[in-house]
Amino acid sequence: MKLLQATSLTKKFSDKIAVNNINLTINKGDFVALLGPNGAGKSTTINMLTGIIQPTSGKIEYVGHATTGHAYRNKIGVVFQSSVLDNNLSVKDNIMTRAKMYSKSTQIQILIKKLGLESIWKQKYSSLSGGQKRRVDIARALVQSPELLFLDEPSTGLDIQTRTAIWDVLNQLRQATGLTIILTTHYLEEAQTADYVYIVDQGTIIAEDTVIELQKKYTQNLLTLNYQNGEVKKITVNDKNQAIKILTENSKIISDFEYRPGTIDDVFMNLTGKEIR
Amino acid sequence: MNGLIYRNLKMYFNDKSGIFFSLMGAMISFVLYLAFLSQNMISSWSKVPDTKLLLDPWLIGGTLTITAITTTLSSLSLMVKDRESKVLADLNLTDISYLGIQFSYLITSVIIGVIMQLIMYFVMSIYFMIVDNSTFNLSILPQIVGISVLSSFTWTLFNLLLLSFVKKVDTLGKISTIIGTASGFFAGVYMPIGTLPTTMQRLMKFTPAPYNAAMYRSALMNSQLNKSFKDSPALTLSEFKKIMGININLHGTLTFQQDIMILIVFMAIIGMCIFLISGISRRLVTSKV
Ligand SMILES: Nc1ncnc2c1ncn2[C@@H]1O[C@H](COP(=O)(O)OP(=O)(O)O)[C@@H](O)[C@H]1O
Ligand SMILES: [Mg+2]
C-alpha cells in the first residue's frame, strides 16, 4: 500500500537548486533509504516531506491526502540530523514535556522499555553518549506513536558498535509495530539492509530499486583466480553458479581464488564515479 | 501549551549561569550604588534628613526596572536559540500551533520577569534592612507585585518586538549586551534623570523605562518622602521628585495612574507592531532550516 508519494518535488534556495524534480513512493511498512553524499539534497528532501519547509514546486500526498495539515503531523515522527532536545534537561523532562505537547495520549512506558531508557531516564541529556542521545532522539520522535518515521543521518558520527545498536533498535521497532521508516545516509552499509533505495546526487535521483536489483543492474560479481604458475586472472561473472562452474573447470591448476559479489558500494561507485559521468 | 511553558521555565531556572548573567545589569547598578553613587547623592541632598533611608528604596526602584528588562530578555533568548537549533521546527511538529508556541515564550517571560523582580526586591530590601536599619514595609507588597506584573508584561512585549527577526544566538548576545548596559541608564539609575541634558531626557521618555522606575519609586519611597520632607516647602519635594525620576515630567507632572496608562499605551503600540510584522517574522524564522 502506498503511504507517501512525492511528485516532481523541487526546492530552490535563492540561486541554488537543492532538490530537482524528484519522485518518491513509500510503501507501508517499508524501510526506505535515501543514499547520497554530503550536499546531495537529502535533508532538504526530508524537510519537505515532513512539512518543515515548503517545496518550490511539486506535490506530496499521504494516502491520497495533503500533508499540510494537523492530521499528517500526528502521523509522522522526525529524528533531525542534529539533535533538537535540550542539553540542560533530563531525559525524562525532554520526553515528558514533548509528550504533553500532543493532545492524544502517549505510551511512554513502552517506549522507555523498547529503547532501553530506564537507566538514563533521570540523567541530563548533555551527559549522555552519542548513541544514548540518539536513542532518546528516536524516543522523542516516537512519542506520538507515528506511522512513519523519518531519520536524517541517524548514525553519522557514531562508531560502528553504536551504529549497529541503533540499527537493532530500529529493526525491532519495525518488526513489533510495522513502522514505516525513511532514512537518509551516506553510509553504504546502512542502505544495504533497506527494502528500497533511492540514490541521490546533486539534487536528483540517479537510481532507485531494491538492493538486489541495484546490484544486478549496476555491479558485477568479480572472481579472481590465482594460478599455480603465479598468474592472476580477474573474471566478471553473472552469478555464483557461473563462478562454481569456472572454479570446477580450473580446480587442478589454481592455487587459490577470491569471489566478491557486487555490493551497494559498487553501485554507488559505478553510478557516481568517473566511468559514468 | 502547558508542556512548553513548563519546559521553557525549566530551561531558564536550570541554567544558573544564565540567571546570573540576566541579573548582571541589576547587580552592576546595586554595586555602583554601594560603591560611590550613594555617597555622591547623599552629599548633594545633605539638606534633606535621612537621605540614606530615602535613597535606598530609590535604588531598589531603578534596579527592579533593570531586572524587568534584562530577565525578560534573557528568558526570550530561548526563543532565538530554538530558532537557530531547529527546536522550533520540532515544536511545530507537535499539536501546539505556531501562535501557541509564541504565546508560550511570552507567558514564560512574564512569569520569569515577575519572579526575578520579586526575588530582587526581597534581597535588596533585606540587605538595606540589615545594613541601614530601613524598615521593610509589607503593606506596599501588593502594589509591588502589581507593578512587577505590569513591567514584566511591558518589557516582555518590548523584547519580543526587538527579537522578532533575530535568528542567530550571536546577534542575540550583542543585543543583550547593549540592552544590559543601556537599561541602567534609561531607568535613571546611574544618573538621576533630572541631572541629564534635556535631549537625553527626551530620548529616555521614548522608552517605558523612566515611567516604570517612577512607579516603583513612588510606591517604595512614599512613606519616607512624607517623613523626610514634612518640614520642607512643597516646591522642594516636587523638585526632588522631578530630579530623581519619582515623577516624570511630560507636559506637566505625571501621576502614578498616568504612569500606568503610559505603560499600557506602550504595550498597545508595541503589541500592534508585533502583530503587524508577525507574518514577515514568521516567514523569516521558519523559512530556512
Ligand atoms: N537554507 C539553505 N539555503 C541555501 N542553500 C541551502 C540551504 N539548505 C541547503 N542548501 C544547499 O542545498 C544543497 C543540499 O543540501 P542538503 O539537503 O542539506 O544536503 P544533504 O542533507 O544531502 O547533505 C547543498 O548544496 C546545500 O548547500
Ligand atoms: Mg543532511
mmCIF file with all atom_site columns, N, CA, C and O in Angstrom, chain A residues 144-179:
data_model
loop_
_atom_site.group_PDB
_atom_site.id
_atom_site.type_symbol
_atom_site.label_atom_id
_atom_site.label_alt_id
_atom_site.label_comp_id
_atom_site.label_asym_id
_atom_site.label_entity_id
_atom_site.label_seq_id
_atom_site.pdbx_PDB_ins_code
_atom_site.Cartn_x
_atom_site.Cartn_y
_atom_site.Cartn_z
_atom_site.occupancy
_atom_site.B_iso_or_equiv
_atom_site.pdbx_formal_charge
_atom_site.auth_seq_id
_atom_site.auth_comp_id
_atom_site.auth_asym_id
_atom_site.auth_atom_id
_atom_site.pdbx_PDB_model_num
ATOM 1   N N  . GLN A 1 144 ? 4.477  10.325 19.818 1.00 0.00 ? 144 GLN A N  1
ATOM 2   C CA . GLN A 1 144 ? 3.064  10.376 19.403 1.00 0.00 ? 144 GLN A CA 1
ATOM 3   C C  . GLN A 1 144 ? 2.665  9.148  18.598 1.00 0.00 ? 144 GLN A C  1
ATOM 4   O O  . GLN A 1 144 ? 1.679  9.200  17.871 1.00 0.00 ? 144 GLN A O  1
ATOM 5   N N  . SER A 1 145 ? 3.418  8.056  18.746 1.00 0.00 ? 145 SER A N  1
ATOM 6   C CA . SER A 1 145 ? 3.171  6.799  18.031 1.00 0.00 ? 145 SER A CA 1
ATOM 7   C C  . SER A 1 145 ? 2.912  7.015  16.531 1.00 0.00 ? 145 SER A C  1
ATOM 8   O O  . SER A 1 145 ? 1.816  6.737  16.051 1.00 0.00 ? 145 SER A O  1
ATOM 9   N N  . PRO A 1 146 ? 3.912  7.511  15.797 1.00 0.00 ? 146 PRO A N  1
ATOM 10  C CA . PRO A 1 146 ? 3.693  7.793  14.373 1.00 0.00 ? 146 PRO A CA 1
ATOM 11  C C  . PRO A 1 146 ? 3.641  6.516  13.544 1.00 0.00 ? 146 PRO A C  1
ATOM 12  O O  . PRO A 1 146 ? 4.077  5.456  13.999 1.00 0.00 ? 146 PRO A O  1
ATOM 13  N N  . GLU A 1 147 ? 3.092  6.644  12.330 1.00 0.00 ? 147 GLU A N  1
ATOM 14  C CA . GLU A 1 147 ? 3.092  5.519  11.392 1.00 0.00 ? 147 GLU A CA 1
ATOM 15  C C  . GLU A 1 147 ? 4.341  5.547  10.541 1.00 0.00 ? 147 GLU A C  1
ATOM 16  O O  . GLU A 1 147 ? 4.755  4.542  9.977  1.00 0.00 ? 147 GLU A O  1
ATOM 17  N N  . LEU A 1 148 ? 4.888  6.743  10.424 1.00 0.00 ? 148 LEU A N  1
ATOM 18  C CA . LEU A 1 148 ? 6.012  6.959  9.515  1.00 0.00 ? 148 LEU A CA 1
ATOM 19  C C  . LEU A 1 148 ? 7.122  7.691  10.258 1.00 0.00 ? 148 LEU A C  1
ATOM 20  O O  . LEU A 1 148 ? 6.882  8.741  10.852 1.00 0.00 ? 148 LEU A O  1
ATOM 21  N N  . LEU A 1 149 ? 8.288  7.084  10.252 1.00 0.00 ? 149 LEU A N  1
ATOM 22  C CA . LEU A 1 149 ? 9.410  7.686  10.970 1.00 0.00 ? 149 LEU A CA 1
ATOM 23  C C  . LEU A 1 149 ? 10.473 8.150  9.990  1.00 0.00 ? 149 LEU A C  1
ATOM 24  O O  . LEU A 1 149 ? 10.936 7.372  9.153  1.00 0.00 ? 149 LEU A O  1
ATOM 25  N N  . PHE A 1 150 ? 10.839 9.419  10.071 1.00 0.00 ? 150 PHE A N  1
ATOM 26  C CA . PHE A 1 150 ? 11.928 9.956  9.255  1.00 0.00 ? 150 PHE A CA 1
ATOM 27  C C  . PHE A 1 150 ? 13.183 10.047 10.106 1.00 0.00 ? 150 PHE A C  1
ATOM 28  O O  . PHE A 1 150 ? 13.125 10.531 11.238 1.00 0.00 ? 150 PHE A O  1
ATOM 29  N N  . LEU A 1 151 ? 14.295 9.607  9.564  1.00 0.00 ? 151 LEU A N  1
ATOM 30  C CA . LEU A 1 151 ? 15.558 9.766  10.277 1.00 0.00 ? 151 LEU A CA 1
ATOM 31  C C  . LEU A 1 151 ? 16.571 10.380 9.317  1.00 0.00 ? 151 LEU A C  1
ATOM 32  O O  . LEU A 1 151 ? 16.856 9.805  8.270  1.00 0.00 ? 151 LEU A O  1
ATOM 33  N N  . ASP A 1 152 ? 17.089 11.546 9.684  1.00 0.00 ? 152 ASP A N  1
ATOM 34  C CA . ASP A 1 152 ? 18.070 12.209 8.832  1.00 0.00 ? 152 ASP A CA 1
ATOM 35  C C  . ASP A 1 152 ? 19.470 11.908 9.366  1.00 0.00 ? 152 ASP A C  1
ATOM 36  O O  . ASP A 1 152 ? 19.876 12.442 10.386 1.00 0.00 ? 152 ASP A O  1
ATOM 37  N N  . GLU A 1 153 ? 20.168 11.041 8.656  1.00 0.00 ? 153 GLU A N  1
ATOM 38  C CA . GLU A 1 153 ? 21.518 10.613 9.041  1.00 0.00 ? 153 GLU A CA 1
ATOM 39  C C  . GLU A 1 153 ? 21.626 10.260 10.527 1.00 0.00 ? 153 GLU A C  1
ATOM 40  O O  . GLU A 1 153 ? 22.394 10.875 11.255 1.00 0.00 ? 153 GLU A O  1
ATOM 41  N N  . PRO A 1 154 ? 20.870 9.272  10.956 1.00 0.00 ? 154 PRO A N  1
ATOM 42  C CA . PRO A 1 154 ? 20.818 8.969  12.391 1.00 0.00 ? 154 PRO A CA 1
ATOM 43  C C  . PRO A 1 154 ? 22.137 8.467  12.953 1.00 0.00 ? 154 PRO A C  1
ATOM 44  O O  . PRO A 1 154 ? 22.366 8.571  14.146 1.00 0.00 ? 154 PRO A O  1
ATOM 45  N N  . SER A 1 155 ? 22.993 7.924  12.110 1.00 0.00 ? 155 SER A N  1
ATOM 46  C CA . SER A 1 155 ? 24.188 7.308  12.695 1.00 0.00 ? 155 SER A CA 1
ATOM 47  C C  . SER A 1 155 ? 25.472 8.013  12.312 1.00 0.00 ? 155 SER A C  1
ATOM 48  O O  . SER A 1 155 ? 26.555 7.532  12.610 1.00 0.00 ? 155 SER A O  1
ATOM 49  N N  . THR A 1 156 ? 25.352 9.189  11.703 1.00 0.00 ? 156 THR A N  1
ATOM 50  C CA . THR A 1 156 ? 26.559 9.938  11.358 1.00 0.00 ? 156 THR A CA 1
ATOM 51  C C  . THR A 1 156 ? 27.314 10.316 12.626 1.00 0.00 ? 156 THR A C  1
ATOM 52  O O  . THR A 1 156 ? 26.724 10.787 13.593 1.00 0.00 ? 156 THR A O  1
ATOM 53  N N  . GLY A 1 157 ? 28.611 10.075 12.603 1.00 0.00 ? 157 GLY A N  1
ATOM 54  C CA . GLY A 1 157 ? 29.438 10.441 13.742 1.00 0.00 ? 157 GLY A CA 1
ATOM 55  C C  . GLY A 1 157 ? 29.451 9.413  14.852 1.00 0.00 ? 157 GLY A C  1
ATOM 56  O O  . GLY A 1 157 ? 30.120 9.614  15.859 1.00 0.00 ? 157 GLY A O  1
ATOM 57  N N  . LEU A 1 158 ? 28.712 8.327  14.698 1.00 0.00 ? 158 LEU A N  1
ATOM 58  C CA . LEU A 1 158 ? 28.738 7.295  15.738 1.00 0.00 ? 158 LEU A CA 1
ATOM 59  C C  . LEU A 1 158 ? 29.702 6.180  15.336 1.00 0.00 ? 158 LEU A C  1
ATOM 60  O O  . LEU A 1 158 ? 29.899 5.915  14.156 1.00 0.00 ? 158 LEU A O  1
ATOM 61  N N  . ASP A 1 159 ? 30.259 5.507  16.330 1.00 0.00 ? 159 ASP A N  1
ATOM 62  C CA . ASP A 1 159 ? 31.159 4.402  15.997 1.00 0.00 ? 159 ASP A CA 1
ATOM 63  C C  . ASP A 1 159 ? 30.342 3.189  15.547 1.00 0.00 ? 159 ASP A C  1
ATOM 64  O O  . ASP A 1 159 ? 29.123 3.157  15.715 1.00 0.00 ? 159 ASP A O  1
ATOM 65  N N  . ILE A 1 160 ? 31.023 2.200  15.044 1.00 0.00 ? 160 ILE A N  1
ATOM 66  C CA . ILE A 1 160 ? 30.330 1.105  14.378 1.00 0.00 ? 160 ILE A CA 1
ATOM 67  C C  . ILE A 1 160 ? 29.432 0.302  15.319 1.00 0.00 ? 160 ILE A C  1
ATOM 68  O O  . ILE A 1 160 ? 28.311 -0.054 14.960 1.00 0.00 ? 160 ILE A O  1
ATOM 69  N N  . GLN A 1 161 ? 29.892 0.085  16.567 1.00 0.00 ? 161 GLN A N  1
ATOM 70  C CA . GLN A 1 161 ? 29.060 -0.662 17.524 1.00 0.00 ? 161 GLN A CA 1
ATOM 71  C C  . GLN A 1 161 ? 27.773 0.086  17.825 1.00 0.00 ? 161 GLN A C  1
ATOM 72  O O  . GLN A 1 161 ? 26.688 -0.490 17.865 1.00 0.00 ? 161 GLN A O  1
ATOM 73  N N  . THR A 1 162 ? 27.926 1.395  18.050 1.00 0.00 ? 162 THR A N  1
ATOM 74  C CA . THR A 1 162 ? 26.755 2.207  18.369 1.00 0.00 ? 162 THR A CA 1
ATOM 75  C C  . THR A 1 162 ? 25.784 2.217  17.204 1.00 0.00 ? 162 THR A C  1
ATOM 76  O O  . THR A 1 162 ? 24.574 2.116  17.385 1.00 0.00 ? 162 THR A O  1
ATOM 77  N N  . ARG A 1 163 ? 26.349 2.323  15.993 1.00 0.00 ? 163 ARG A N  1
ATOM 78  C CA . ARG A 1 163 ? 25.504 2.290  14.809 1.00 0.00 ? 163 ARG A CA 1
ATOM 79  C C  . ARG A 1 163 ? 24.697 1.002  14.750 1.00 0.00 ? 163 ARG A C  1
ATOM 80  O O  . ARG A 1 163 ? 23.498 1.020  14.492 1.00 0.00 ? 163 ARG A O  1
ATOM 81  N N  . THR A 1 164 ? 25.376 -0.107 14.998 1.00 0.00 ? 164 THR A N  1
ATOM 82  C CA . THR A 1 164 ? 24.688 -1.392 14.962 1.00 0.00 ? 164 THR A CA 1
ATOM 83  C C  . THR A 1 164 ? 23.588 -1.444 16.017 1.00 0.00 ? 164 THR A C  1
ATOM 84  O O  . THR A 1 164 ? 22.493 -1.950 15.762 1.00 0.00 ? 164 THR A O  1
ATOM 85  N N  . ALA A 1 165 ? 23.896 -0.879 17.190 1.00 0.00 ? 165 ALA A N  1
ATOM 86  C CA . ALA A 1 165 ? 22.900 -0.893 18.266 1.00 0.00 ? 165 ALA A CA 1
ATOM 87  C C  . ALA A 1 165 ? 21.650 -0.097 17.857 1.00 0.00 ? 165 ALA A C  1
ATOM 88  O O  . ALA A 1 165 ? 20.520 -0.542 18.085 1.00 0.00 ? 165 ALA A O  1
ATOM 89  N N  . ILE A 1 166 ? 21.860 1.040  17.261 1.00 0.00 ? 166 ILE A N  1
ATOM 90  C CA . ILE A 1 166 ? 20.738 1.860  16.780 1.00 0.00 ? 166 ILE A CA 1
ATOM 91  C C  . ILE A 1 166 ? 19.943 1.058  15.763 1.00 0.00 ? 166 ILE A C  1
ATOM 92  O O  . ILE A 1 166 ? 18.710 1.038  15.745 1.00 0.00 ? 166 ILE A O  1
ATOM 93  N N  . TRP A 1 167 ? 20.683 0.348  14.923 1.00 0.00 ? 167 TRP A N  1
ATOM 94  C CA . TRP A 1 167 ? 20.071 -0.482 13.895 1.00 0.00 ? 167 TRP A CA 1
ATOM 95  C C  . TRP A 1 167 ? 19.154 -1.543 14.452 1.00 0.00 ? 167 TRP A C  1
ATOM 96  O O  . TRP A 1 167 ? 18.053 -1.726 13.973 1.00 0.00 ? 167 TRP A O  1
ATOM 97  N N  . ASP A 1 168 ? 19.657 -2.207 15.491 1.00 0.00 ? 168 ASP A N  1
ATOM 98  C CA . ASP A 1 168 ? 18.862 -3.263 16.132 1.00 0.00 ? 168 ASP A CA 1
ATOM 99  C C  . ASP A 1 168 ? 17.567 -2.681 16.672 1.00 0.00 ? 168 ASP A C  1
ATOM 100 O O  . ASP A 1 168 ? 16.498 -3.264 16.506 1.00 0.00 ? 168 ASP A O  1
ATOM 101 N N  . VAL A 1 169 ? 17.704 -1.520 17.316 1.00 0.00 ? 169 VAL A N  1
ATOM 102 C CA . VAL A 1 169 ? 16.526 -0.880 17.891 1.00 0.00 ? 169 VAL A CA 1
ATOM 103 C C  . VAL A 1 169 ? 15.486 -0.614 16.813 1.00 0.00 ? 169 VAL A C  1
ATOM 104 O O  . VAL A 1 169 ? 14.307 -0.939 16.957 1.00 0.00 ? 169 VAL A O  1
ATOM 105 N N  . LEU A 1 170 ? 15.941 -0.051 15.689 1.00 0.00 ? 170 LEU A N  1
ATOM 106 C CA . LEU A 1 170 ? 15.002 0.291  14.618 1.00 0.00 ? 170 LEU A CA 1
ATOM 107 C C  . LEU A 1 170 ? 14.359 -0.959 14.017 1.00 0.00 ? 170 LEU A C  1
ATOM 108 O O  . LEU A 1 170 ? 13.163 -0.973 13.723 1.00 0.00 ? 170 LEU A O  1
ATOM 109 N N  . ASN A 1 171 ? 15.173 -1.993 13.859 1.00 0.00 ? 171 ASN A N  1
ATOM 110 C CA . ASN A 1 171 ? 14.627 -3.234 13.306 1.00 0.00 ? 171 ASN A CA 1
ATOM 111 C C  . ASN A 1 171 ? 13.578 -3.850 14.204 1.00 0.00 ? 171 ASN A C  1
ATOM 112 O O  . ASN A 1 171 ? 12.536 -4.312 13.744 1.00 0.00 ? 171 ASN A O  1
ATOM 113 N N  . GLN A 1 172 ? 13.866 -3.836 15.520 1.00 0.00 ? 172 GLN A N  1
ATOM 114 C CA . GLN A 1 172 ? 12.883 -4.362 16.470 1.00 0.00 ? 172 GLN A CA 1
ATOM 115 C C  . GLN A 1 172 ? 11.581 -3.583 16.393 1.00 0.00 ? 172 GLN A C  1
ATOM 116 O O  . GLN A 1 172 ? 10.490 -4.157 16.405 1.00 0.00 ? 172 GLN A O  1
ATOM 117 N N  . LEU A 1 173 ? 11.731 -2.272 16.292 1.00 0.00 ? 173 LEU A N  1
ATOM 118 C CA . LEU A 1 173 ? 10.535 -1.431 16.202 1.00 0.00 ? 173 LEU A CA 1
ATOM 119 C C  . LEU A 1 173 ? 9.714  -1.776 14.967 1.00 0.00 ? 173 LEU A C  1
ATOM 120 O O  . LEU A 1 173 ? 8.494  -1.858 15.010 1.00 0.00 ? 173 LEU A O  1
ATOM 121 N N  . ARG A 1 174 ? 10.423 -1.982 13.873 1.00 0.00 ? 174 ARG A N  1
ATOM 122 C CA . ARG A 1 174 ? 9.716  -2.310 12.636 1.00 0.00 ? 174 ARG A CA 1
ATOM 123 C C  . ARG A 1 174 ? 8.966  -3.622 12.782 1.00 0.00 ? 174 ARG A C  1
ATOM 124 O O  . ARG A 1 174 ? 7.825  -3.751 12.371 1.00 0.00 ? 174 ARG A O  1
ATOM 125 N N  . GLN A 1 175 ? 9.662  -4.607 13.349 1.00 0.00 ? 175 GLN A N  1
ATOM 126 C CA . GLN A 1 175 ? 9.019  -5.904 13.498 1.00 0.00 ? 175 GLN A CA 1
ATOM 127 C C  . GLN A 1 175 ? 7.828  -5.838 14.438 1.00 0.00 ? 175 GLN A C  1
ATOM 128 O O  . GLN A 1 175 ? 6.782  -6.426 14.195 1.00 0.00 ? 175 GLN A O  1
ATOM 129 N N  . ALA A 1 176 ? 8.001  -5.080 15.522 1.00 0.00 ? 176 ALA A N  1
ATOM 130 C CA . ALA A 1 176 ? 6.949  -5.043 16.532 1.00 0.00 ? 176 ALA A CA 1
ATOM 131 C C  . ALA A 1 176 ? 5.740  -4.218 16.105 1.00 0.00 ? 176 ALA A C  1
ATOM 132 O O  . ALA A 1 176 ? 4.610  -4.547 16.433 1.00 0.00 ? 176 ALA A O  1
ATOM 133 N N  . THR A 1 177 ? 5.975  -3.120 15.387 1.00 0.00 ? 177 THR A N  1
ATOM 134 C CA . THR A 1 177 ? 4.873  -2.191 15.144 1.00 0.00 ? 177 THR A CA 1
ATOM 135 C C  . THR A 1 177 ? 4.541  -1.976 13.670 1.00 0.00 ? 177 THR A C  1
ATOM 136 O O  . THR A 1 177 ? 3.572  -1.286 13.357 1.00 0.00 ? 177 THR A O  1
ATOM 137 N N  . GLY A 1 178 ? 5.339  -2.537 12.770 1.00 0.00 ? 178 GLY A N  1
ATOM 138 C CA . GLY A 1 178 ? 5.078  -2.317 11.352 1.00 0.00 ? 178 GLY A CA 1
ATOM 139 C C  . GLY A 1 178 ? 5.347  -0.885 10.917 1.00 0.00 ? 178 GLY A C  1
ATOM 140 O O  . GLY A 1 178 ? 4.766  -0.388 9.944  1.00 0.00 ? 178 GLY A O  1
ATOM 141 N N  . LEU A 1 179 ? 6.214  -0.223 11.683 1.00 0.00 ? 179 LEU A N  1
ATOM 142 C CA . LEU A 1 179 ? 6.568  1.160  11.411 1.00 0.00 ? 179 LEU A CA 1
ATOM 143 C C  . LEU A 1 179 ? 7.222  1.300  10.028 1.00 0.00 ? 179 LEU A C  1
ATOM 144 O O  . LEU A 1 179 ? 8.035  0.473  9.637  1.00 0.00 ? 179 LEU A O  1
#
